[in-house]
Amino acid sequence: MAQKPSIPKGTRDFGRLEMAWRNYIFDTVRSVFKTFGYSQIETPAMENLSTLMGKYGEEGDKLLFRILNSGDAFSGVDFDKPLASQVCEKGLRYDLTVPFARYVVQHRDEISFPFKRFQMQPVWRADRPQKGRYREFWQCDVDVIGSRSQLCELELVQIVDEVYRRLGIRVLVKINNRKVLSGLAEICGAPDKVVDITVAIDKLDKIGLDAVKAEMLEKGLTPEAVALLEPVLTLSGTNAEKISVMRSLMAGSEIGLKGLDELEELFGFIGQAGISTPCEIDLSLARGLNYYTGAIFEVKALDWEIGSISGGGRYDNLTGIFGLPDMSGVGISFGADRIYDVLTGLDKFPDSLAVSSTLLFANMGETAYVLPVATALRAAGIAVEIYPDSSKLKKQFDYADHKGIPFISICGETEAAEGLIQIKNLASGEQRSFAKDDVAGMLGFLAA
Amino acid sequence: MAQKPSIPKGTRDFGRLEMAWRNYIFDTVRSVFKTFGYSQIETPAMENLSTLMGKYGEEGDKLLFRILNSGDAFSGVDFDKPLASQVCEKGLRYDLTVPFARYVVQHRDEISFPFKRFQMQPVWRADRPQKGRYREFWQCDVDVIGSRSQLCELELVQIVDEVYRRLGIRVLVKINNRKVLSGLAEICGAPDKVVDITVAIDKLDKIGLDAVKAEMLEKGLTPEAVALLEPVLTLSGTNAEKISVMRSLMAGSEIGLKGLDELEELFGFIGQAGISTPCEIDLSLARGLNYYTGAIFEVKALDWEIGSISGGGRYDNLTGIFGLPDMSGVGISFGADRIYDVLTGLDKFPDSLAVSSTLLFANMGETAYVLPVATALRAAGIAVEIYPDSSKLKKQFDYADHKGIPFISICGETEAAEGLIQIKNLASGEQRSFAKDDVAGMLGFLAA
């Protein structure tokens, strides 16, 4: 009566090599975050539904995984009323942002602001699973909260620059500012049309200027407004030139000018910090419009076709929903799964990640003889295995091959009697013989 | 209408310092696992309830967190039948062992046996929360499956030895063997009394020999059986002496002698491998009797009163429930929360873990000047922050103090004009001045 084992759709097991590759991404991201002084935190997988509900829109609420109350969840339930909310009080984390906001408010008295934190944990969404979209996936978020300085935005751009430099992925950083978008809508006399304007700008490459103008008219913008926006639609040149064109256009909008000041300061810092990754203003960027209030970021891989691999922005009121107003912050999220896909596609994972152990002592029944040698090599930081059974050598070699172990040592009675350790480089075929206590010699051979 | 934020009972947030301490444990354990050639895997937080149910006993089934089906979970439900099983198909991982067994069976064709894996992930149990018991907690499991060699048991003892040596915790490894316990029950003519015999032996220290003998009689053992067991109850001396006493006693029990052979081989290996941690036979060890079939391990901290901080054993049929019989394995689990408590109690966490960044550039409005210096120091691996706002210096010093940052650099107009970088060691008060491009000089001072 054996069950056929499987896992829930949209979830994944990660084996040896996948873990080595994933950890390479996480370790790289983490070590960059740390050189900028960001501290890691973790929050529980389960949050109270009252914390999560209403934060991701109606659609988001539907995608929350709810956890049945423990004990007898259905006792005392009113079956004439909606059941889910009566039998579930907890849900799985849907993103890292809302739990972070909850964390900041709950721990405000222990935190020294500005609070620079990062968080790398799985999140769960009851989305329809499809290629590249999972029900359990990992987010790596880095945020600083409690400062309005554009140096915070700069730091995130520096982090992006350094992370992708280390990973060997060429990227483009697209930068926009929500206040500039508000300013554009304001000068058009249509402050409620921010999204329509952004969507239209975004289509420029695909459908051309005339079609975009037609679409804007259709959306209810006046011909005067569309004429006003034309210089923005055809914006080109350096970032400074773009800002200059918009500044003359936006003279009448206080919020628009504020946005341009922010962009100008940020690009000034980017120049001073000597960032080599290309950064450009892109007015069509409008991610998460509902909560971003300043800078908006998106990072594209230049050599691999995929959506954005990092993104974020500034929010002025993230913690307001939990009772802590006026706490401005800015953050960016690294999409581990997409970065994984890019590194796989570009074949950029270092070969060394495939190696699990450096040396396998084959089991010739003389394990007592090699035990102290294995211990000495491990003490020097070398990953060493002793094959546990005295199986056929073919099987032991296959094991080394399957695990990507580059060196094998075959020591039988003869070697034990002579006090020798034989080590063979499986790739080159070179074989060397060492005195049992010549650990330094072995280390040299294994490092070659 | 601000919500007062909180998290579900039995769960925890981990802040900066707690994370640094926890990661120290995880990193230590992981790096030891790796030097023995174990590979990390991860499984999803959610498993199908069909995978989990019935594996942890009736009590365990009740402690599973169930996840409400997504979509309209209650449509088509028969309200006259038990509801939970109709509206929930998935549950949260309860331990790492059953998902590991499921993983091995599901991926049997990709795995090269013996399969040496480790896994460090949270598990969830709807237990009543209390001091030291959480509803979300972390397990670090290391197992080798697909070999019956006692070298596998040895390797786990070596791992325990090395992990606790690196963590600076003195421990005692207690070792038993399920076959020896079966043998004892067999020679007493009471093969069903294994648990009663073990429980009685365990009480010896507390209640004394006579009371233990009385209890055994009460449990239905014959006076002859109790007399037979007396040499076991009063067992003393070295491990070899203990084995020798039991061997003469157990001459009539095939399974008992097999268990003694295993113990003898394991202690032989322990001696040959030069393990410095004390290891002793303890017949009262009987953890998880239901699935252990050979060696049983338990690790006690010697200098801190707490339950076992690691434990495990050999199982012969873990994967049988999923259709893969005769797959023997042995594993051990490190209890991260208890290790954390021991390290806290003994004050053994390295002080360096409290340091988040090495240097804070105070913000005197001259950030453009210090930006390239910060970049150069970070490139050398130093964690450096620039305070984002030109706040009062008192506030900036408080920030450094709160985050445990040991060095601060205050560079204003004067330093910028002179091309200098001032750095102060906050503990010693020593202040040094460097040319802006003397990164090597700064690194030397910061490393001191």
Tab-separated table of N, CA and C in Angstrom, chain B residues 230-312:
chain	number	residue	atom	x	y	z
B	230	GLU	N	19.832	-7.795	36.514
B	230	GLU	CA	20.556	-7.048	37.550
B	230	GLU	C	21.969	-6.640	37.116
B	231	PRO	N	22.747	-7.520	36.451
B	231	PRO	CA	24.098	-7.093	36.006
B	231	PRO	C	24.036	-5.936	35.008
B	232	VAL	N	22.932	-5.831	34.255
B	232	VAL	CA	22.792	-4.739	33.299
B	232	VAL	C	22.486	-3.445	34.036
B	233	LEU	N	21.649	-3.572	35.069
B	233	LEU	CA	21.259	-2.383	35.830
B	233	LEU	C	22.465	-1.774	36.538
B	234	THR	N	23.366	-2.610	36.964
B	234	THR	CA	24.510	-2.120	37.731
B	234	THR	C	25.773	-2.032	36.881
B	235	LEU	N	25.547	-2.024	35.580
B	235	LEU	CA	26.655	-1.975	34.631
B	235	LEU	C	27.577	-0.793	34.896
B	236	SER	N	28.894	-1.049	34.954
B	236	SER	CA	29.819	0.071	35.127
B	236	SER	C	31.124	-0.243	34.396
B	237	GLY	N	32.073	0.650	34.523
B	237	GLY	CA	33.372	0.429	33.868
B	237	GLY	C	33.427	1.063	32.496
B	238	THR	N	34.428	0.661	31.715
B	238	THR	CA	34.604	1.211	30.375
B	238	THR	C	33.521	0.666	29.447
B	239	ASN	N	33.435	1.282	28.262
B	239	ASN	CA	32.473	0.795	27.277
B	239	ASN	C	32.762	-0.655	26.915
B	240	ALA	N	34.059	-0.997	26.793
B	240	ALA	CA	34.440	-2.369	26.440
B	240	ALA	C	34.003	-3.333	27.539
B	241	GLU	N	34.161	-2.927	28.806
B	241	GLU	CA	33.739	-3.781	29.920
B	241	GLU	C	32.222	-3.971	29.916
B	242	LYS	N	31.507	-2.884	29.636
B	242	LYS	CA	30.048	-2.986	29.589
B	242	LYS	C	29.614	-3.969	28.503
B	243	ILE	N	30.254	-3.843	27.331
B	243	ILE	CA	29.904	-4.737	26.220
B	243	ILE	C	30.202	-6.189	26.602
B	244	SER	N	31.309	-6.375	27.285
B	244	SER	CA	31.710	-7.724	27.665
B	244	SER	C	30.698	-8.347	28.634
B	245	VAL	N	30.256	-7.589	29.638
B	245	VAL	CA	29.252	-8.093	30.589
B	245	VAL	C	27.990	-8.481	29.838
B	246	MET	N	27.548	-7.593	28.927
B	246	MET	CA	26.307	-7.857	28.216
B	246	MET	C	26.447	-9.041	27.268
B	247	ARG	N	27.648	-9.200	26.717
B	247	ARG	CA	27.843	-10.288	25.754
B	247	ARG	C	27.645	-11.645	26.439
B	248	SER	N	28.149	-11.774	27.664
B	248	SER	CA	27.975	-13.052	28.349
B	248	SER	C	26.502	-13.283	28.697
B	249	LEU	N	25.838	-12.184	29.042
B	249	LEU	CA	24.425	-12.262	29.413
B	249	LEU	C	23.549	-12.614	28.217
B	250	MET	N	23.935	-12.096	27.038
B	250	MET	CA	23.065	-12.111	25.867
B	250	MET	C	23.386	-13.268	24.922
B	251	ALA	N	24.171	-14.243	25.427
B	251	ALA	CA	24.624	-15.326	24.542
B	251	ALA	C	23.476	-15.969	23.779
B	252	GLY	N	22.283	-15.968	24.352
B	252	GLY	CA	21.164	-16.658	23.723
B	252	GLY	C	20.357	-15.811	22.766
B	253	SER	N	20.706	-14.541	22.585
B	253	SER	CA	19.881	-13.678	21.749
B	253	SER	C	20.629	-13.219	20.509
B	254	GLU	N	20.186	-13.692	19.369
B	254	GLU	CA	20.871	-13.344	18.130
B	254	GLU	C	20.842	-11.834	17.892
B	255	ILE	N	19.668	-11.231	18.085
B	255	ILE	CA	19.563	-9.800	17.814
B	255	ILE	C	20.378	-8.993	18.820
B	256	GLY	N	20.391	-9.458	20.069
B	256	GLY	CA	21.170	-8.776	21.096
B	256	GLY	C	22.657	-8.794	20.759
B	257	LEU	N	23.145	-9.956	20.320
B	257	LEU	CA	24.568	-10.071	19.980
B	257	LEU	C	24.911	-9.205	18.763
B	258	LYS	N	23.976	-9.138	17.815
B	258	LYS	CA	24.185	-8.285	16.640
B	258	LYS	C	24.324	-6.820	17.091
B	259	GLY	N	23.482	-6.432	18.020
B	259	GLY	CA	23.551	-5.066	18.550
B	259	GLY	C	24.877	-4.802	19.240
B	260	LEU	N	25.349	-5.803	20.000
B	260	LEU	CA	26.634	-5.645	20.696
B	260	LEU	C	27.787	-5.577	19.702
B	261	ASP	N	27.691	-6.390	18.617
B	261	ASP	CA	28.716	-6.311	17.559
B	261	ASP	C	28.767	-4.896	16.981
B	262	GLU	N	27.599	-4.333	16.722
B	262	GLU	CA	27.546	-2.978	16.157
B	262	GLU	C	28.166	-1.964	17.113
B	263	LEU	N	27.778	-2.063	18.384
B	263	LEU	CA	28.328	-1.140	19.383
B	263	LEU	C	29.848	-1.277	19.453
B	264	GLU	N	30.316	-2.523	19.449
B	264	GLU	CA	31.749	-2.773	19.571
B	264	GLU	C	32.503	-2.207	18.362
B	265	GLU	N	31.937	-2.406	17.165
B	265	GLU	CA	32.580	-1.892	15.954
B	265	GLU	C	32.606	-0.354	15.993
B	266	LEU	N	31.482	0.231	16.402
B	266	LEU	CA	31.410	1.692	16.454
B	266	LEU	C	32.428	2.256	17.447
B	267	PHE	N	32.506	1.661	18.640
B	267	PHE	CA	33.467	2.181	19.623
B	267	PHE	C	34.912	1.938	19.163
B	268	GLY	N	35.107	0.863	18.413
B	268	GLY	CA	36.428	0.653	17.818
B	268	GLY	C	36.784	1.794	16.876
B	269	PHE	N	35.882	2.140	15.990
B	269	PHE	CA	36.103	3.255	15.055
B	269	PHE	C	36.327	4.571	15.807
B	270	ILE	N	35.522	4.770	16.866
B	270	ILE	CA	35.645	6.024	17.635
B	270	ILE	C	37.057	6.151	18.198
B	271	GLY	N	37.588	5.026	18.673
B	271	GLY	CA	38.960	5.040	19.186
B	271	GLY	C	39.979	5.323	18.086
B	272	GLN	N	39.801	4.673	16.919
B	272	GLN	CA	40.760	4.841	15.815
B	272	GLN	C	40.727	6.261	15.238
B	273	ALA	N	39.552	6.882	15.287
B	273	ALA	CA	39.423	8.216	14.683
B	273	ALA	C	39.929	9.313	15.611
B	274	GLY	N	40.254	8.947	16.845
B	274	GLY	CA	40.792	9.942	17.774
B	274	GLY	C	39.799	11.023	18.141
B	275	ILE	N	38.621	10.608	18.579
B	275	ILE	CA	37.585	11.577	18.965
B	275	ILE	C	37.792	11.970	20.422
B	276	SER	N	37.824	13.265	20.681
B	276	SER	CA	38.126	13.699	22.044
B	276	SER	C	36.872	13.859	22.909
B	277	THR	N	35.723	14.015	22.284
B	277	THR	CA	34.477	14.109	23.050
B	277	THR	C	34.204	12.772	23.738
B	278	PRO	N	33.867	12.785	25.052
B	278	PRO	CA	33.536	11.513	25.708
B	278	PRO	C	32.278	10.881	25.114
B	279	CYS	N	32.373	9.572	24.861
B	279	CYS	CA	31.246	8.816	24.304
B	279	CYS	C	30.986	7.644	25.234
B	280	GLU	N	29.750	7.453	25.670
B	280	GLU	CA	29.511	6.316	26.560
B	280	GLU	C	28.217	5.585	26.246
B	281	ILE	N	28.244	4.301	26.523
B	281	ILE	CA	27.047	3.477	26.347
B	281	ILE	C	26.043	3.829	27.434
B	282	ASP	N	24.813	4.084	27.046
B	282	ASP	CA	23.757	4.374	28.012
B	282	ASP	C	22.513	3.591	27.601
B	283	LEU	N	22.240	2.517	28.348
B	283	LEU	CA	21.147	1.618	27.968
B	283	LEU	C	19.767	2.231	28.180
B	284	SER	N	19.715	3.376	28.875
B	284	SER	CA	18.401	3.975	29.131
B	284	SER	C	17.927	4.838	27.966
B	285	LEU	N	18.788	5.044	26.997
B	285	LEU	CA	18.421	5.840	25.817
B	285	LEU	C	17.433	5.070	24.963
B	286	ALA	N	16.295	5.657	24.688
B	286	ALA	CA	15.311	4.912	23.902
B	286	ALA	C	14.490	5.833	23.020
B	287	ARG	N	15.077	6.964	22.597
B	287	ARG	CA	14.311	7.933	21.827
B	287	ARG	C	13.751	7.335	20.537
B	288	GLY	N	12.514	7.706	20.256
B	288	GLY	CA	11.882	7.311	18.997
B	288	GLY	C	11.947	5.829	18.727
B	289	LEU	N	11.735	5.042	19.780
B	289	LEU	CA	11.827	3.590	19.630
B	289	LEU	C	11.076	3.066	18.420
B	290	ASN	N	9.998	3.756	18.065
B	290	ASN	CA	9.159	3.213	16.993
B	290	ASN	C	9.872	3.137	15.654
B	291	TYR	N	10.815	4.032	15.370
B	291	TYR	CA	11.463	3.812	14.085
B	291	TYR	C	12.965	3.570	14.103
B	292	TYR	N	13.623	3.713	15.247
B	292	TYR	CA	15.041	3.356	15.279
B	292	TYR	C	15.216	1.852	15.356
B	293	THR	N	16.226	1.356	14.670
B	293	THR	CA	16.445	-0.098	14.603
B	293	THR	C	17.876	-0.489	14.959
B	294	GLY	N	18.779	0.486	15.116
B	294	GLY	CA	20.175	0.188	15.453
B	294	GLY	C	20.664	1.203	16.467
B	295	ALA	N	21.742	1.910	16.111
B	295	ALA	CA	22.322	2.894	17.018
B	295	ALA	C	21.301	3.967	17.407
B	296	ILE	N	21.412	4.439	18.645
B	296	ILE	CA	20.624	5.576	19.126
B	296	ILE	C	21.617	6.540	19.779
B	297	PHE	N	21.502	7.821	19.427
B	297	PHE	CA	22.434	8.826	19.959
B	297	PHE	C	21.703	9.895	20.744
B	298	GLU	N	22.378	10.419	21.751
B	298	GLU	CA	21.877	11.618	22.411
B	298	GLU	C	23.091	12.403	22.898
B	299	VAL	N	23.030	13.722	22.715
B	299	VAL	CA	24.157	14.565	23.106
B	299	VAL	C	23.711	15.524	24.201
B	300	LYS	N	24.449	15.521	25.307
B	300	LYS	CA	24.144	16.379	26.455
B	300	LYS	C	25.227	17.436	26.614
B	301	ALA	N	24.812	18.657	26.906
B	301	ALA	CA	25.793	19.692	27.251
B	301	ALA	C	26.256	19.432	28.682
B	302	LEU	N	27.568	19.489	28.904
B	302	LEU	CA	28.096	19.163	30.236
B	302	LEU	C	28.012	20.340	31.195
B	303	ASP	N	28.023	21.566	30.670
B	303	ASP	CA	28.113	22.736	31.560
B	303	ASP	C	26.834	23.558	31.618
B	304	TRP	N	25.772	23.025	31.087
B	304	TRP	CA	24.512	23.779	31.099
B	304	TRP	C	23.339	22.815	31.190
B	305	GLU	N	22.469	23.042	32.128
B	305	GLU	CA	21.345	22.146	32.379
B	305	GLU	C	20.260	22.342	31.311
B	306	ILE	N	20.098	21.384	30.465
B	306	ILE	CA	19.079	21.465	29.415
B	306	ILE	C	18.910	20.046	28.885
B	307	GLY	N	17.819	19.757	28.222
B	307	GLY	CA	17.628	18.427	27.624
B	307	GLY	C	18.719	18.149	26.600
B	308	SER	N	18.562	17.113	25.796
B	308	SER	CA	19.596	16.802	24.810
B	308	SER	C	19.639	17.882	23.732
B	309	ILE	N	20.849	18.192	23.237
B	309	ILE	CA	20.983	19.247	22.226
B	309	ILE	C	21.199	18.667	20.823
B	310	SER	N	21.397	17.352	20.740
B	310	SER	CA	21.419	16.644	19.464
B	310	SER	C	20.959	15.227	19.738
B	311	GLY	N	20.379	14.605	18.758
B	311	GLY	CA	19.967	13.225	18.938
B	311	GLY	C	19.586	12.599	17.622
B	312	GLY	N	19.638	11.273	17.580
B	312	GLY	CA	19.261	10.591	16.354
B	312	GLY	C	19.496	9.108	16.464
